Amino acid sequence: MILSFRKTFGLCWAVVMTIAQMGTLTPAQLPTAPPQAPTSARYLDQTSGMTADEAVAYALAHNGELEAARKEIDVARAMVKQARLRANPKLDIDGTRQIPPGKDNSVMASAMLPLELGGRRAARIAVAERELEVREKEVANRERLLAGEVRMKYGEALARALKLSFTDQSIEANQQSFNLVAARVVEGATPPLEQNMLLVELNRLKSMRESAEGAVEVALLELRNLIGMPPEQPLRLRGDFDHLVDQLPSIAEATERALRERPDLQVFRAMENLAAARIGQARAEGRLDASVTGGYERMNSSFPVFGLNEHGQLQPVQDVFHFLKFGVTLDLPVRNKNQGANGARSRRLTRNTNGTRARWRSFALAPSNKQRIIWMLLDKHTNLDRKP
């Protein structure tokens, strides 16, 4: 209590001393502000300045984190392309030769083509497409959050700039009043005390303008950093706060729209679809698979004996044989049917489903008190604006 009284007494004493000192000055010695352009003109431009929508578009095009997230979408698209490719065939070439060196030798070439039975390829494509969907929804959610942050920061900077503009107008009006009173003091029609009181008020407003200008600079710097604009690039704002809540929907309409269009809820749905696709892939990999094989073999074989040919002459027993080979290789799911993977992915699907339902319930059934209060205030503000 004593400390507060001392501070108040000291402030009053400083004002009195200022007035006393100003009273000793002649009108010619009193400070007069030269005409100058309003400080707010450096931050507001209602003709070619940047609007809130333009700031959001600039941020979406230049934000580094969004650029990295969009690269993840490109990676996911490449993985979808990879998943659509069919399995490569295999080619084996073998050769044999008799040891010690002899005439017996053989050459064999065979090829194998995996069939990917049981829906393996379709399941692989479905998983890749669901992963792409998740990445796209995540980027859309990041864009939504960034747009909201940019609009909030833009509104804060615009409010501070408009406050600075109002302060400039107040300073201009007080300066005109001060000049008028100073002229009356020169003529002796007004006591100097009134002029000194106006001077104190004028200096107070100028001090407020310095603080307001610093706040505008900080807000614009934060806005530049958020949208990805270089600090040295000039930035002027354009817009006002009129007619912002004229078309405010009801809570029910806003909730229904949020459940239908909000990207963060769509991320949960996409993750649920991804978990279901992975379960289908695990089941497909646990089914029977097969590969077809085909080949050709040329075998040169001989024996260390002699036989008679059709002319009755002796000649070595030797001939070249040609073989055509074909067959099917089966992958039998007897011991490993991906039981563990199926169970793990089923539990993951249950978790994602429960999370999605809980998120929906929180939006549809239990809007927070803060949301209700905001809606009531905005609705009240809208009704007041609409009254004649």
Coordinates of C-alpha atoms in Angstrom, one line a residue:
M1 CA 0.0 0.0 0.0
I2 CA 2.8 2.4 1.0
L3 CA 4.8 1.4 -2.1
S4 CA 1.8 2.1 -4.4
F5 CA 1.2 5.5 -2.8
R6 CA 4.9 6.4 -3.3
K7 CA 4.8 5.4 -7.0
T8 CA 1.6 7.5 -7.5
F9 CA 3.0 10.4 -5.7
G10 CA 6.2 10.3 -7.7
L11 CA 4.3 10.1 -11.0
C12 CA 2.2 13.1 -10.0
W13 CA 5.2 15.1 -8.9
A14 CA 7.0 14.4 -12.3
V15 CA 3.9 15.6 -14.2
V16 CA 3.8 18.8 -12.0
M17 CA 7.5 19.5 -12.6
T18 CA 7.0 19.0 -16.3
I19 CA 4.1 21.5 -16.4
A20 CA 6.1 23.9 -14.3
Q21 CA 9.1 23.7 -16.6
M22 CA 6.9 24.1 -19.7
G23 CA 5.3 27.1 -18.1
T24 CA 8.7 28.9 -18.1
L25 CA 9.1 28.5 -21.8
T26 CA 7.9 31.1 -24.3
P27 CA 5.6 29.9 -27.1
A28 CA 8.4 30.1 -29.6
Q29 CA 10.4 27.7 -27.5
L30 CA 7.7 25.1 -27.3
P31 CA 8.2 22.0 -29.5
T32 CA 6.1 21.7 -32.6
A33 CA 5.9 18.6 -34.7
P34 CA 6.7 19.1 -38.4
P35 CA 4.0 17.6 -40.7
Q36 CA 4.9 14.1 -41.7
A37 CA 3.3 11.0 -43.1
P38 CA 1.5 8.7 -40.6
T39 CA 3.7 5.9 -39.3
S40 CA 1.0 3.4 -40.0
A41 CA 1.3 4.0 -43.8
R42 CA 4.4 1.8 -43.7
Y43 CA 2.4 -1.1 -42.6
L44 CA -1.1 -0.6 -44.1
D45 CA -1.9 -0.3 -47.8
Q46 CA -5.6 -0.7 -48.7
T47 CA -4.8 -0.7 -52.4
S48 CA -1.9 -3.1 -53.0
G49 CA -1.3 -4.6 -49.6
M50 CA -1.4 -8.3 -48.8
T51 CA -4.8 -9.7 -47.7
A52 CA -5.3 -12.7 -45.3
D53 CA -6.1 -15.0 -48.2
E54 CA -3.0 -14.0 -50.1
A55 CA -0.9 -14.5 -46.9
V56 CA -2.3 -18.1 -46.6
A57 CA -1.6 -18.8 -50.3
Y58 CA 1.9 -17.5 -49.9
A59 CA 2.5 -19.6 -46.8
L60 CA 1.2 -22.8 -48.5
A61 CA 3.6 -22.2 -51.4
H62 CA 6.7 -21.3 -49.4
N63 CA 6.5 -23.1 -46.1
G64 CA 9.5 -25.5 -45.7
E65 CA 7.7 -28.1 -43.6
L66 CA 4.9 -28.4 -46.1
E67 CA 7.4 -28.8 -48.9
A68 CA 9.0 -31.7 -47.0
A69 CA 5.6 -33.2 -46.4
R70 CA 4.7 -33.0 -50.1
K71 CA 7.9 -34.9 -50.9
E72 CA 6.4 -37.7 -48.8
I73 CA 3.4 -37.7 -51.1
D74 CA 5.7 -38.1 -54.1
V75 CA 7.4 -41.0 -52.4
A76 CA 4.0 -42.6 -51.7
R77 CA 3.0 -42.2 -55.3
A78 CA 6.2 -43.9 -56.4
M79 CA 5.5 -46.8 -54.0
V80 CA 2.0 -47.2 -55.6
K81 CA 3.7 -47.4 -59.0
Q82 CA 6.1 -50.0 -57.6
A83 CA 3.3 -52.0 -56.1
R84 CA 1.5 -52.3 -59.4
L85 CA 4.5 -53.9 -61.1
R86 CA 4.4 -57.7 -61.5
A87 CA 7.0 -60.1 -60.2
N88 CA 10.1 -60.6 -62.4
P89 CA 10.8 -64.0 -64.0
K90 CA 13.9 -65.9 -63.0
L91 CA 16.4 -67.4 -65.5
D92 CA 18.9 -70.1 -64.6
I93 CA 21.6 -71.4 -66.9
D94 CA 23.7 -74.4 -65.8
G95 CA 26.5 -76.3 -67.5
T96 CA 28.3 -79.6 -66.7
R97 CA 31.5 -81.1 -68.0
Q98 CA 33.2 -84.5 -67.4
I99 CA 36.2 -84.6 -65.1
P100 CA 38.9 -85.7 -66.1
P101 CA 38.4 -84.1 -69.5
G102 CA 36.1 -86.2 -71.6
K103 CA 33.4 -85.8 -74.2
D104 CA 30.5 -85.8 -71.7
N105 CA 28.9 -82.4 -71.1
S106 CA 25.5 -80.8 -70.8
V107 CA 23.9 -77.3 -70.9
M108 CA 20.6 -76.5 -69.3
A109 CA 18.5 -73.2 -69.3
S110 CA 15.4 -72.9 -67.2
A111 CA 13.0 -70.0 -66.3
M112 CA 10.6 -69.5 -63.4
L113 CA 7.6 -67.1 -63.3
P114 CA 5.9 -66.4 -59.9
L115 CA 2.1 -66.3 -60.2
E116 CA 1.3 -64.4 -57.0
L117 CA -1.8 -66.3 -56.3
G118 CA -4.3 -65.5 -53.5
G119 CA -4.7 -61.8 -54.4
R120 CA -1.1 -60.9 -53.3
R121 CA -0.7 -58.2 -56.0
A122 CA -4.1 -56.6 -55.4
A123 CA -3.5 -56.5 -51.6
R124 CA 0.0 -55.0 -52.2
I125 CA -1.5 -52.3 -54.4
A126 CA -4.3 -51.6 -51.8
V127 CA -1.8 -51.1 -49.0
A128 CA 0.3 -48.7 -51.1
E129 CA -2.8 -46.7 -52.1
R130 CA -4.0 -46.4 -48.5
E131 CA -0.5 -45.2 -47.5
L132 CA -0.7 -42.5 -50.2
E133 CA -4.2 -41.5 -48.9
V134 CA -2.8 -41.2 -45.4
R135 CA 0.1 -38.9 -46.6
E136 CA -2.3 -36.7 -48.6
K137 CA -4.7 -36.3 -45.6
E138 CA -1.8 -35.5 -43.3
V139 CA -0.6 -32.8 -45.7
A140 CA -4.1 -31.4 -45.9
N141 CA -4.3 -31.3 -42.1
R142 CA -1.0 -29.5 -42.0
E143 CA -2.2 -27.0 -44.5
R144 CA -5.3 -26.5 -42.4
L145 CA -3.3 -25.9 -39.3
L146 CA -0.9 -23.6 -41.1
A147 CA -3.7 -21.6 -42.6
G148 CA -5.3 -21.1 -39.2
E149 CA -2.0 -20.0 -37.7
V150 CA -1.4 -17.6 -40.5
R151 CA -4.9 -16.1 -40.2
M152 CA -4.5 -15.6 -36.5
K153 CA -1.1 -14.0 -36.8
Y154 CA -2.3 -11.9 -39.7
G155 CA -5.3 -10.7 -37.6
E156 CA -3.0 -9.9 -34.7
A157 CA -0.6 -7.9 -37.0
L158 CA -3.6 -6.1 -38.7
A159 CA -5.1 -5.2 -35.3
R160 CA -1.8 -3.8 -34.1
A161 CA -1.4 -1.8 -37.4
L162 CA -5.0 -0.5 -37.2
K163 CA -4.3 0.5 -33.5
L164 CA -1.2 2.3 -34.7
S165 CA -3.2 4.1 -37.3
F166 CA -5.8 5.2 -34.7
T167 CA -2.9 6.4 -32.5
D168 CA -1.6 8.4 -35.5
Q169 CA -5.0 10.0 -36.0
S170 CA -5.2 10.8 -32.3
I171 CA -1.7 12.4 -32.4
E172 CA -2.7 14.4 -35.4
A173 CA -5.9 15.6 -33.7
N174 CA -4.1 16.5 -30.5
Q175 CA -1.3 18.3 -32.5
Q176 CA -3.9 20.4 -34.1
S177 CA -5.5 21.2 -30.8
F178 CA -2.1 22.0 -29.3
N179 CA -1.3 24.4 -32.2
L180 CA -4.7 26.1 -31.8
V181 CA -4.2 26.5 -28.0
A182 CA -0.6 27.7 -28.5
A183 CA -1.9 30.4 -30.9
R184 CA -4.5 31.5 -28.3
V185 CA -1.8 31.6 -25.6
V186 CA 0.2 33.9 -27.8
E187 CA -2.8 36.2 -28.2
G188 CA -3.4 36.0 -24.4
A189 CA -6.8 34.4 -24.8
T190 CA -5.9 31.1 -23.0
P191 CA -3.7 30.6 -19.9
P192 CA -0.4 28.7 -20.6
L193 CA -1.4 25.9 -18.2
E194 CA -3.9 24.5 -20.7
Q195 CA -1.3 24.5 -23.3
N196 CA 1.1 22.6 -21.0
M197 CA -1.6 20.1 -20.2
L198 CA -2.2 19.4 -23.9
L199 CA 1.6 19.1 -24.4
V200 CA 1.7 16.4 -21.7
E201 CA -1.1 14.5 -23.4
L202 CA 0.6 14.9 -26.8
N203 CA 3.8 13.4 -25.5
R204 CA 2.0 10.6 -23.9
L205 CA 0.3 9.7 -27.2
K206 CA 3.7 9.8 -29.0
S207 CA 5.1 7.4 -26.4
M208 CA 2.2 5.1 -27.0
R209 CA 2.9 5.3 -30.7
E210 CA 6.5 4.2 -30.2
S211 CA 5.3 1.2 -28.3
A212 CA 2.6 0.4 -30.8
E213 CA 5.0 0.7 -33.7
G214 CA 7.4 -1.8 -32.0
A215 CA 4.5 -4.2 -31.5
V216 CA 3.6 -4.0 -35.2
E217 CA 7.2 -4.6 -36.2
V218 CA 7.3 -7.7 -34.0
A219 CA 4.0 -9.0 -35.3
L220 CA 5.0 -8.5 -38.9
L221 CA 8.3 -10.2 -38.3
E222 CA 6.5 -13.2 -36.8
L223 CA 4.1 -13.2 -39.8
R224 CA 7.0 -13.2 -42.2
N225 CA 8.7 -16.1 -40.4
L226 CA 5.4 -18.1 -40.4
I227 CA 4.6 -17.7 -44.1
G228 CA 8.2 -18.1 -45.2
M229 CA 8.9 -14.6 -46.4
P230 CA 12.4 -13.1 -46.1
P231 CA 12.7 -10.6 -43.2
E232 CA 14.0 -7.8 -45.5
Q233 CA 11.1 -8.1 -48.0
P234 CA 8.6 -5.3 -47.5
L235 CA 5.2 -6.3 -46.2
R236 CA 2.0 -4.2 -46.0
L237 CA -1.4 -5.4 -44.9
R238 CA -4.7 -4.8 -46.5
G239 CA -8.1 -5.4 -45.0
D240 CA -10.3 -4.7 -41.9
F241 CA -12.5 -6.6 -39.5
D242 CA -15.9 -5.7 -40.9
H243 CA -18.4 -8.4 -41.8
L244 CA -16.2 -11.3 -40.7
V245 CA -19.0 -13.2 -38.8
D246 CA -22.1 -12.2 -40.8
Q247 CA -22.5 -15.7 -42.1
L248 CA -21.8 -17.6 -38.9
P249 CA -23.4 -21.2 -39.1
S250 CA -25.0 -22.8 -36.1
I251 CA -23.2 -25.3 -33.9
A252 CA -25.0 -28.2 -35.5
E253 CA -24.1 -27.2 -39.0
A254 CA -20.5 -26.5 -38.0
T255 CA -20.2 -29.9 -36.3
E256 CA -21.6 -31.7 -39.3
R257 CA -19.3 -29.9 -41.6
A258 CA -16.3 -30.7 -39.3
L259 CA -17.2 -34.4 -39.2
R260 CA -17.5 -34.4 -43.0
E261 CA -14.5 -32.3 -44.1
R262 CA -11.9 -31.8 -41.3
P263 CA -8.6 -33.3 -42.6
D264 CA -7.6 -34.6 -39.1
L265 CA -10.7 -36.8 -38.9
Q266 CA -10.0 -37.9 -42.5
V267 CA -6.5 -38.9 -41.4
F268 CA -8.0 -41.2 -38.8
R269 CA -10.3 -42.7 -41.4
A270 CA -7.4 -43.2 -43.8
M271 CA -5.4 -44.9 -41.1
E272 CA -8.3 -47.2 -40.4
N273 CA -8.5 -48.1 -44.1
L274 CA -4.7 -48.7 -44.1
A275 CA -4.9 -51.1 -41.2
A276 CA -7.7 -53.0 -42.9
A277 CA -5.6 -53.2 -46.2
R278 CA -2.6 -54.5 -44.2
I279 CA -4.8 -57.2 -42.7
G280 CA -5.8 -58.2 -46.2
Q281 CA -2.2 -58.3 -47.3
A282 CA -1.2 -60.5 -44.4
R283 CA -4.0 -62.9 -45.2
A284 CA -3.1 -63.0 -48.9
E285 CA 0.5 -63.8 -48.1
G286 CA -0.7 -66.7 -45.9
R287 CA -2.4 -68.4 -48.8
L288 CA -1.1 -70.9 -51.4
D289 CA 1.3 -69.5 -54.0
A290 CA 2.8 -71.1 -57.0
S291 CA 5.4 -70.6 -59.7
V292 CA 5.6 -72.2 -63.1
T293 CA 9.0 -73.4 -64.5
G294 CA 10.1 -74.4 -67.9
G295 CA 13.5 -75.3 -69.4
Y296 CA 15.7 -76.9 -72.1
E297 CA 18.6 -79.2 -71.6
R298 CA 21.2 -80.4 -74.2
M299 CA 23.2 -83.4 -73.0
N300 CA 26.2 -84.9 -74.9
S301 CA 26.8 -88.4 -73.4
S302 CA 29.1 -91.3 -74.3
F303 CA 30.4 -94.7 -72.9
P304 CA 33.9 -96.2 -73.1
V305 CA 32.8 -99.0 -75.4
F306 CA 32.4 -99.5 -79.1
G307 CA 29.4 -100.6 -81.0
L308 CA 28.5 -101.3 -84.6
N309 CA 26.8 -98.8 -86.8
E310 CA 24.4 -99.4 -89.7
H311 CA 27.3 -100.3 -91.9
G312 CA 28.7 -102.8 -89.5
Q313 CA 31.7 -100.7 -88.5
L314 CA 32.9 -100.0 -85.0
Q315 CA 32.3 -96.6 -83.5
P316 CA 32.2 -95.1 -80.0
V317 CA 28.8 -95.2 -78.2
Q318 CA 28.0 -91.5 -78.0
D319 CA 25.0 -89.3 -78.8
V320 CA 23.4 -85.9 -78.1
F321 CA 20.1 -85.8 -76.2
H322 CA 17.6 -82.9 -76.1
F323 CA 15.2 -82.5 -73.1
L324 CA 12.3 -80.1 -72.5
K325 CA 11.5 -79.5 -68.9
F326 CA 8.4 -78.0 -67.3
G327 CA 6.8 -78.0 -63.8
V328 CA 5.1 -76.1 -61.0
T329 CA 6.5 -75.0 -57.7
L330 CA 4.0 -74.7 -54.8
D331 CA 4.5 -72.6 -51.7
L332 CA 2.4 -74.6 -49.1
P333 CA 1.1 -72.5 -46.2
V334 CA 1.3 -75.4 -43.7
R335 CA 3.3 -74.1 -40.8
N336 CA 3.4 -70.3 -41.4
K337 CA 0.0 -68.7 -42.3
N338 CA 0.9 -65.3 -41.0
Q339 CA -1.2 -65.9 -37.9
G340 CA 0.9 -63.5 -35.8
A341 CA 0.8 -60.7 -38.4
N342 CA -3.0 -61.1 -38.8
G343 CA -3.5 -60.8 -35.1
A344 CA -1.2 -57.8 -34.7
R345 CA -2.8 -55.9 -37.6
S346 CA -6.3 -56.8 -36.4
R347 CA -5.5 -55.2 -33.0
R348 CA -4.0 -52.2 -34.8
L349 CA -7.2 -51.9 -36.8
T350 CA -9.3 -52.1 -33.6
R351 CA -7.2 -49.3 -32.0
N352 CA -7.5 -47.0 -35.0
T353 CA -11.3 -47.7 -35.2
N354 CA -11.7 -46.9 -31.5
G355 CA -9.6 -43.7 -31.9
T356 CA -11.7 -42.6 -34.9
R357 CA -15.0 -43.2 -33.1
A358 CA -13.8 -41.4 -30.0
R359 CA -12.7 -38.4 -32.1
W360 CA -16.1 -38.3 -33.8
R361 CA -17.9 -38.6 -30.5
S362 CA -15.9 -35.7 -29.1
F363 CA -17.0 -33.5 -32.0
A364 CA -20.6 -34.7 -32.5
L365 CA -21.8 -35.2 -28.9
A366 CA -19.7 -33.1 -26.6
P367 CA -18.6 -29.7 -27.8
S368 CA -16.4 -28.1 -25.3
N369 CA -17.6 -25.2 -23.1
K370 CA -15.0 -23.0 -24.8
Q371 CA -16.5 -23.7 -28.2
R372 CA -20.0 -22.9 -27.0
I373 CA -18.9 -19.7 -25.4
I374 CA -17.1 -18.6 -28.6
W375 CA -20.2 -19.4 -30.6
M376 CA -22.5 -17.5 -28.2
L377 CA -20.2 -14.4 -28.3
L378 CA -19.9 -14.5 -32.1
D379 CA -23.7 -15.0 -32.5
K380 CA -24.4 -12.1 -30.1
H381 CA -21.9 -9.9 -32.0
T382 CA -23.6 -10.8 -35.3
N383 CA -27.1 -10.0 -33.9
L384 CA -25.9 -6.7 -32.6
D385 CA -24.4 -5.8 -36.0
R386 CA -27.7 -6.7 -37.8
K387 CA -29.8 -4.4 -35.5
P388 CA -30.7 -1.0 -37.1

